Amino acid sequence: MTKAELISAVAEKSDLTKKDSEKAVSAVISAITETLVAGDRVSLVGFGTFEVKNRSARNGINPRTKEPMPIPASKLPAFKAGKALKEAVSGK
């Protein structure tokens, strides 16, 4: 599902116009992004949790030259599905 398809689905299920649905979907995405950038987590009960995971620095291998190279530490967004979402997807 693309963002446009999501906006259409939200419009259909909520009786909002596509323009209002686009604003709502964009606002939710923006709020989640801003919260993660601030280092906090977003928990949506029954759906899941968005959070920032810290990846430590490590040594890797350059695939072209086969030489060892350092990979710096980084932060990555992560999503952990909630119980209700897992059950809905698995069909239980």
mmCIF file of N, CA and C in Angstrom:
data_model
loop_
_atom_site.group_PDB
_atom_site.id
_atom_site.type_symbol
_atom_site.label_atom_id
_atom_site.label_comp_id
_atom_site.label_asym_id
_atom_site.label_seq_id
_atom_site.Cartn_x
_atom_site.Cartn_y
_atom_site.Cartn_z
ATOM 1 N N MET A 1 0.850 -1.180 0.000
ATOM 2 C CA MET A 1 0.000 0.000 0.000
ATOM 3 C C MET A 1 0.891 1.236 0.000
ATOM 4 N N THR A 2 0.604 2.138 -0.899
ATOM 5 C CA THR A 2 1.345 3.387 -0.983
ATOM 6 C C THR A 2 0.669 4.432 -0.094
ATOM 7 N N LYS A 3 1.329 5.571 0.064
ATOM 8 C CA LYS A 3 0.751 6.645 0.858
ATOM 9 C C LYS A 3 -0.567 7.116 0.247
ATOM 10 N N ALA A 4 -0.630 7.206 -1.080
ATOM 11 C CA ALA A 4 -1.868 7.627 -1.752
ATOM 12 C C ALA A 4 -2.990 6.631 -1.500
ATOM 13 N N GLU A 5 -2.667 5.345 -1.528
ATOM 14 C CA GLU A 5 -3.677 4.318 -1.245
ATOM 15 C C GLU A 5 -4.131 4.382 0.205
ATOM 16 N N LEU A 6 -3.196 4.660 1.115
ATOM 17 C CA LEU A 6 -3.543 4.813 2.524
ATOM 18 C C LEU A 6 -4.482 5.997 2.717
ATOM 19 N N ILE A 7 -4.197 7.101 2.057
ATOM 20 C CA ILE A 7 -5.053 8.296 2.154
ATOM 21 C C ILE A 7 -6.451 7.975 1.633
ATOM 22 N N SER A 8 -6.547 7.261 0.543
ATOM 23 C CA SER A 8 -7.847 6.871 -0.001
ATOM 24 C C SER A 8 -8.603 5.971 0.973
ATOM 25 N N ALA A 9 -7.907 5.025 1.583
ATOM 26 C CA ALA A 9 -8.539 4.118 2.540
ATOM 27 C C ALA A 9 -9.030 4.875 3.769
ATOM 28 N N VAL A 10 -8.235 5.821 4.260
ATOM 29 C CA VAL A 10 -8.639 6.627 5.412
ATOM 30 C C VAL A 10 -9.857 7.467 5.054
ATOM 31 N N ALA A 11 -9.859 8.044 3.882
ATOM 32 C CA ALA A 11 -10.996 8.856 3.441
ATOM 33 C C ALA A 11 -12.263 8.013 3.376
ATOM 34 N N GLU A 12 -12.126 6.812 2.863
ATOM 35 C CA GLU A 12 -13.283 5.927 2.715
ATOM 36 C C GLU A 12 -13.834 5.473 4.067
ATOM 37 N N LYS A 13 -12.930 5.133 4.990
ATOM 38 C CA LYS A 13 -13.361 4.609 6.286
ATOM 39 C C LYS A 13 -13.820 5.693 7.256
ATOM 40 N N SER A 14 -13.383 6.929 7.047
ATOM 41 C CA SER A 14 -13.696 7.991 8.008
ATOM 42 C C SER A 14 -14.688 9.018 7.498
ATOM 43 N N ASP A 15 -15.156 8.861 6.282
ATOM 44 C CA ASP A 15 -16.068 9.834 5.673
ATOM 45 C C ASP A 15 -15.464 11.237 5.600
ATOM 46 N N LEU A 16 -14.144 11.311 5.478
ATOM 47 C CA LEU A 16 -13.450 12.582 5.265
ATOM 48 C C LEU A 16 -13.150 12.713 3.781
ATOM 49 N N THR A 17 -12.881 13.942 3.367
ATOM 50 C CA THR A 17 -12.448 14.130 1.992
ATOM 51 C C THR A 17 -11.014 13.627 1.867
ATOM 52 N N LYS A 18 -10.583 13.389 0.634
ATOM 53 C CA LYS A 18 -9.201 12.944 0.438
ATOM 54 C C LYS A 18 -8.229 14.023 0.905
ATOM 55 N N LYS A 19 -8.599 15.285 0.716
ATOM 56 C CA LYS A 19 -7.724 16.381 1.137
ATOM 57 C C LYS A 19 -7.567 16.383 2.655
ATOM 58 N N ASP A 20 -8.680 16.196 3.388
ATOM 59 C CA ASP A 20 -8.607 16.150 4.845
ATOM 60 C C ASP A 20 -7.869 14.902 5.320
ATOM 61 N N SER A 21 -8.087 13.794 4.621
ATOM 62 C CA SER A 21 -7.394 12.558 4.969
ATOM 63 C C SER A 21 -5.896 12.687 4.752
ATOM 64 N N GLU A 22 -5.511 13.369 3.681
ATOM 65 C CA GLU A 22 -4.084 13.586 3.425
ATOM 66 C C GLU A 22 -3.464 14.409 4.544
ATOM 67 N N LYS A 23 -4.174 15.436 5.001
ATOM 68 C CA LYS A 23 -3.677 16.251 6.118
ATOM 69 C C LYS A 23 -3.532 15.408 7.376
ATOM 70 N N ALA A 24 -4.518 14.547 7.639
ATOM 71 C CA ALA A 24 -4.479 13.710 8.838
ATOM 72 C C ALA A 24 -3.324 12.712 8.785
ATOM 73 N N VAL A 25 -3.173 12.027 7.666
ATOM 74 C CA VAL A 25 -2.096 11.039 7.523
ATOM 75 C C VAL A 25 -0.736 11.733 7.616
ATOM 76 N N SER A 26 -0.590 12.856 6.956
ATOM 77 C CA SER A 26 0.682 13.603 7.012
ATOM 78 C C SER A 26 0.972 14.087 8.425
ATOM 79 N N ALA A 27 -0.068 14.507 9.145
ATOM 80 C CA ALA A 27 0.124 14.981 10.522
ATOM 81 C C ALA A 27 0.578 13.841 11.437
ATOM 82 N N VAL A 28 0.000 12.653 11.256
ATOM 83 C CA VAL A 28 0.399 11.502 12.071
ATOM 84 C C VAL A 28 1.850 11.124 11.785
ATOM 85 N N ILE A 29 2.204 11.057 10.516
ATOM 86 C CA ILE A 29 3.581 10.712 10.143
ATOM 87 C C ILE A 29 4.561 11.753 10.676
ATOM 88 N N SER A 30 4.197 13.018 10.556
ATOM 89 C CA SER A 30 5.051 14.096 11.039
ATOM 90 C C SER A 30 5.219 14.031 12.562
ATOM 91 N N ALA A 31 4.139 13.779 13.276
ATOM 92 C CA ALA A 31 4.210 13.700 14.737
ATOM 93 C C ALA A 31 5.084 12.535 15.187
ATOM 94 N N ILE A 32 4.942 11.384 14.522
ATOM 95 C CA ILE A 32 5.777 10.232 14.865
ATOM 96 C C ILE A 32 7.245 10.540 14.583
ATOM 97 N N THR A 33 7.520 11.144 13.432
ATOM 98 C CA THR A 33 8.896 11.492 13.066
ATOM 99 C C THR A 33 9.506 12.457 14.066
ATOM 100 N N GLU A 34 8.784 13.514 14.420
ATOM 101 C CA GLU A 34 9.294 14.507 15.367
ATOM 102 C C GLU A 34 9.576 13.884 16.733
ATOM 103 N N THR A 35 8.703 12.982 17.160
ATOM 104 C CA THR A 35 8.895 12.326 18.452
ATOM 105 C C THR A 35 10.138 11.444 18.432
ATOM 106 N N LEU A 36 10.350 10.709 17.342
ATOM 107 C CA LEU A 36 11.538 9.850 17.241
ATOM 108 C C LEU A 36 12.814 10.677 17.165
ATOM 109 N N VAL A 37 12.765 11.796 16.444
ATOM 110 C CA VAL A 37 13.936 12.678 16.352
ATOM 111 C C VAL A 37 14.301 13.210 17.733
ATOM 112 N N ALA A 38 13.289 13.460 18.567
ATOM 113 C CA ALA A 38 13.532 13.953 19.927
ATOM 114 C C ALA A 38 14.046 12.852 20.845
ATOM 115 N N GLY A 39 14.074 11.605 20.361
ATOM 116 C CA GLY A 39 14.604 10.502 21.164
ATOM 117 C C GLY A 39 13.552 9.780 21.980
ATOM 118 N N ASP A 40 12.285 10.113 21.801
ATOM 119 C CA ASP A 40 11.211 9.463 22.547
ATOM 120 C C ASP A 40 10.617 8.331 21.714
ATOM 121 N N ARG A 41 9.717 7.575 22.336
ATOM 122 C CA ARG A 41 9.051 6.491 21.633
ATOM 123 C C ARG A 41 7.568 6.778 21.506
ATOM 124 N N VAL A 42 6.945 6.182 20.517
ATOM 125 C CA VAL A 42 5.517 6.350 20.267
ATOM 126 C C VAL A 42 4.863 4.984 20.423
ATOM 127 N N SER A 43 3.976 4.860 21.410
ATOM 128 C CA SER A 43 3.271 3.604 21.644
ATOM 129 C C SER A 43 1.813 3.767 21.261
ATOM 130 N N LEU A 44 1.361 2.952 20.335
ATOM 131 C CA LEU A 44 -0.036 2.916 19.931
ATOM 132 C C LEU A 44 -0.586 1.574 20.406
ATOM 133 N N VAL A 45 -1.350 1.596 21.496
ATOM 134 C CA VAL A 45 -1.823 0.378 22.136
ATOM 135 C C VAL A 45 -2.590 -0.472 21.129
ATOM 136 N N GLY A 46 -2.222 -1.735 21.049
ATOM 137 C CA GLY A 46 -2.853 -2.665 20.133
ATOM 138 C C GLY A 46 -2.226 -2.672 18.747
ATOM 139 N N PHE A 47 -1.498 -1.622 18.403
ATOM 140 C CA PHE A 47 -0.868 -1.553 17.080
ATOM 141 C C PHE A 47 0.615 -1.843 17.180
ATOM 142 N N GLY A 48 1.336 -1.056 17.984
ATOM 143 C CA GLY A 48 2.767 -1.281 18.134
ATOM 144 C C GLY A 48 3.487 -0.070 18.665
ATOM 145 N N THR A 49 4.806 -0.162 18.689
ATOM 146 C CA THR A 49 5.653 0.888 19.240
ATOM 147 C C THR A 49 6.738 1.257 18.245
ATOM 148 N N PHE A 50 6.869 2.560 18.013
ATOM 149 C CA PHE A 50 7.964 3.099 17.215
ATOM 150 C C PHE A 50 9.006 3.612 18.199
ATOM 151 N N GLU A 51 10.276 3.307 17.957
ATOM 152 C CA GLU A 51 11.342 3.804 18.816
ATOM 153 C C GLU A 51 12.645 3.921 18.028
ATOM 154 N N VAL A 52 13.620 4.548 18.657
ATOM 155 C CA VAL A 52 14.936 4.701 18.047
ATOM 156 C C VAL A 52 15.876 3.709 18.708
ATOM 157 N N LYS A 53 16.531 2.904 17.905
ATOM 158 C CA LYS A 53 17.514 1.939 18.401
ATOM 159 C C LYS A 53 18.910 2.466 18.104
ATOM 160 N N ASN A 54 19.803 2.299 19.050
ATOM 161 C CA ASN A 54 21.199 2.694 18.854
ATOM 162 C C ASN A 54 21.984 1.490 18.351
ATOM 163 N N ARG A 55 22.688 1.697 17.283
ATOM 164 C CA ARG A 55 23.538 0.651 16.726
ATOM 165 C C ARG A 55 24.973 1.036 17.037
ATOM 166 N N SER A 56 25.696 0.174 17.717
ATOM 167 C CA SER A 56 27.054 0.500 18.132
ATOM 168 C C SER A 56 28.026 0.430 16.954
ATOM 169 N N ALA A 57 29.158 1.081 17.139
ATOM 170 C CA ALA A 57 30.208 1.054 16.115
ATOM 171 C C ALA A 57 30.756 -0.367 16.004
ATOM 172 N N ARG A 58 31.150 -0.739 14.808
ATOM 173 C CA ARG A 58 31.672 -2.078 14.604
ATOM 174 C C ARG A 58 32.623 -2.077 13.407
ATOM 175 N N ASN A 59 33.317 -3.172 13.251
ATOM 176 C CA ASN A 59 34.208 -3.316 12.111
ATOM 177 C C ASN A 59 33.499 -4.113 11.026
ATOM 178 N N GLY A 60 33.658 -3.671 9.794
ATOM 179 C CA GLY A 60 33.081 -4.362 8.652
ATOM 180 C C GLY A 60 34.150 -4.635 7.622
ATOM 181 N N ILE A 61 33.736 -5.154 6.480
ATOM 182 C CA ILE A 61 34.670 -5.440 5.391
ATOM 183 C C ILE A 61 34.152 -4.757 4.141
ATOM 184 N N ASN A 62 35.021 -4.001 3.484
ATOM 185 C CA ASN A 62 34.669 -3.367 2.225
ATOM 186 C C ASN A 62 34.509 -4.472 1.181
ATOM 187 N N PRO A 63 33.308 -4.627 0.603
ATOM 188 C CA PRO A 63 33.113 -5.734 -0.337
ATOM 189 C C PRO A 63 33.935 -5.618 -1.623
ATOM 190 N N ARG A 64 34.317 -4.419 -1.984
ATOM 191 C CA ARG A 64 35.090 -4.242 -3.217
ATOM 192 C C ARG A 64 36.559 -4.609 -3.010
ATOM 193 N N THR A 65 37.141 -4.108 -1.890
ATOM 194 C CA THR A 65 38.580 -4.313 -1.670
ATOM 195 C C THR A 65 38.887 -5.416 -0.666
ATOM 196 N N LYS A 66 37.870 -5.903 0.034
ATOM 197 C CA LYS A 66 38.029 -6.922 1.090
ATOM 198 C C LYS A 66 38.855 -6.424 2.270
ATOM 199 N N GLU A 67 39.057 -5.111 2.352
ATOM 200 C CA GLU A 67 39.808 -4.522 3.458
ATOM 201 C C GLU A 67 38.867 -4.278 4.636
ATOM 202 N N PRO A 68 39.362 -4.452 5.859
ATOM 203 C CA PRO A 68 38.540 -4.109 7.028
ATOM 204 C C PRO A 68 38.305 -2.598 7.083
ATOM 205 N N MET A 69 37.128 -2.208 7.529
ATOM 206 C CA MET A 69 36.831 -0.782 7.643
ATOM 207 C C MET A 69 35.903 -0.566 8.835
ATOM 208 N N PRO A 70 36.083 0.564 9.520
ATOM 209 C CA PRO A 70 35.203 0.841 10.661
ATOM 210 C C PRO A 70 33.828 1.329 10.179
ATOM 211 N N ILE A 71 32.791 0.884 10.858
ATOM 212 C CA ILE A 71 31.431 1.362 10.599
ATOM 213 C C ILE A 71 31.023 2.150 11.839
ATOM 214 N N PRO A 72 30.715 3.435 11.683
ATOM 215 C CA PRO A 72 30.418 4.259 12.856
ATOM 216 C C PRO A 72 29.079 3.894 13.510
ATOM 217 N N ALA A 73 28.929 4.298 14.756
ATOM 218 C CA ALA A 73 27.669 4.095 15.473
ATOM 219 C C ALA A 73 26.578 4.905 14.781
ATOM 220 N N SER A 74 25.340 4.430 14.876
ATOM 221 C CA SER A 74 24.231 5.140 14.246
ATOM 222 C C SER A 74 22.942 4.889 15.014
ATOM 223 N N LYS A 75 21.940 5.681 14.697
ATOM 224 C CA LYS A 75 20.607 5.522 15.271
ATOM 225 C C LYS A 75 19.664 5.115 14.149
ATOM 226 N N LEU A 76 18.799 4.140 14.429
ATOM 227 C CA LEU A 76 17.873 3.636 13.432
ATOM 228 C C LEU A 76 16.451 3.611 13.990
ATOM 229 N N PRO A 77 15.466 3.956 13.180
ATOM 230 C CA PRO A 77 14.088 3.814 13.643
ATOM 231 C C PRO A 77 13.706 2.333 13.653
ATOM 232 N N ALA A 78 12.885 1.951 14.620
ATOM 233 C CA ALA A 78 12.453 0.559 14.722
ATOM 234 C C ALA A 78 10.970 0.515 15.077
ATOM 235 N N PHE A 79 10.307 -0.546 14.653
ATOM 236 C CA PHE A 79 8.889 -0.747 14.967
ATOM 237 C C PHE A 79 8.718 -2.137 15.543
ATOM 238 N N LYS A 80 8.011 -2.221 16.659
ATOM 239 C CA LYS A 80 7.698 -3.509 17.260
ATOM 240 C C LYS A 80 6.182 -3.643 17.270
ATOM 241 N N ALA A 81 5.678 -4.654 16.591
ATOM 242 C CA ALA A 81 4.235 -4.853 16.480
ATOM 243 C C ALA A 81 3.629 -5.216 17.828
ATOM 244 N N GLY A 82 2.442 -4.697 18.077
ATOM 245 C CA GLY A 82 1.714 -5.005 19.301
ATOM 246 C C GLY A 82 0.988 -6.337 19.183
ATOM 247 N N LYS A 83 0.473 -6.814 20.309
ATOM 248 C CA LYS A 83 -0.178 -8.117 20.366
ATOM 249 C C LYS A 83 -1.384 -8.192 19.424
ATOM 250 N N ALA A 84 -2.229 -7.175 19.428
ATOM 251 C CA ALA A 84 -3.432 -7.189 18.597
ATOM 252 C C ALA A 84 -3.075 -7.227 17.109
ATOM 253 N N LEU A 85 -2.047 -6.489 16.706
ATOM 254 C CA LEU A 85 -1.629 -6.476 15.302
ATOM 255 C C LEU A 85 -1.067 -7.836 14.913
ATOM 256 N N LYS A 86 -0.258 -8.440 15.784
ATOM 257 C CA LYS A 86 0.308 -9.758 15.506
ATOM 258 C C LYS A 86 -0.799 -10.792 15.340
ATOM 259 N N GLU A 87 -1.797 -10.731 16.219
ATOM 260 C CA GLU A 87 -2.896 -11.694 16.136
ATOM 261 C C GLU A 87 -3.729 -11.482 14.878
ATOM 262 N N ALA A 88 -3.957 -10.219 14.504
ATOM 263 C CA ALA A 88 -4.738 -9.934 13.300
ATOM 264 C C ALA A 88 -4.034 -10.445 12.049
ATOM 265 N N VAL A 89 -2.733 -10.268 11.994
ATOM 266 C CA VAL A 89 -1.964 -10.699 10.824
ATOM 267 C C VAL A 89 -1.867 -12.223 10.764
ATOM 268 N N SER A 90 -1.706 -12.858 11.916
ATOM 269 C CA SER A 90 -1.560 -14.325 11.918
ATOM 270 C C SER A 90 -2.907 -15.032 11.784
ATOM 271 N N GLY A 91 -4.022 -14.295 11.915
ATOM 272 C CA GLY A 91 -5.336 -14.889 11.744
ATOM 273 C C GLY A 91 -5.883 -15.576 12.978
ATOM 274 N N LYS A 92 -5.334 -15.283 14.138
ATOM 275 C CA LYS A 92 -5.807 -15.910 15.381
ATOM 276 C C LYS A 92 -6.972 -15.162 15.967
#
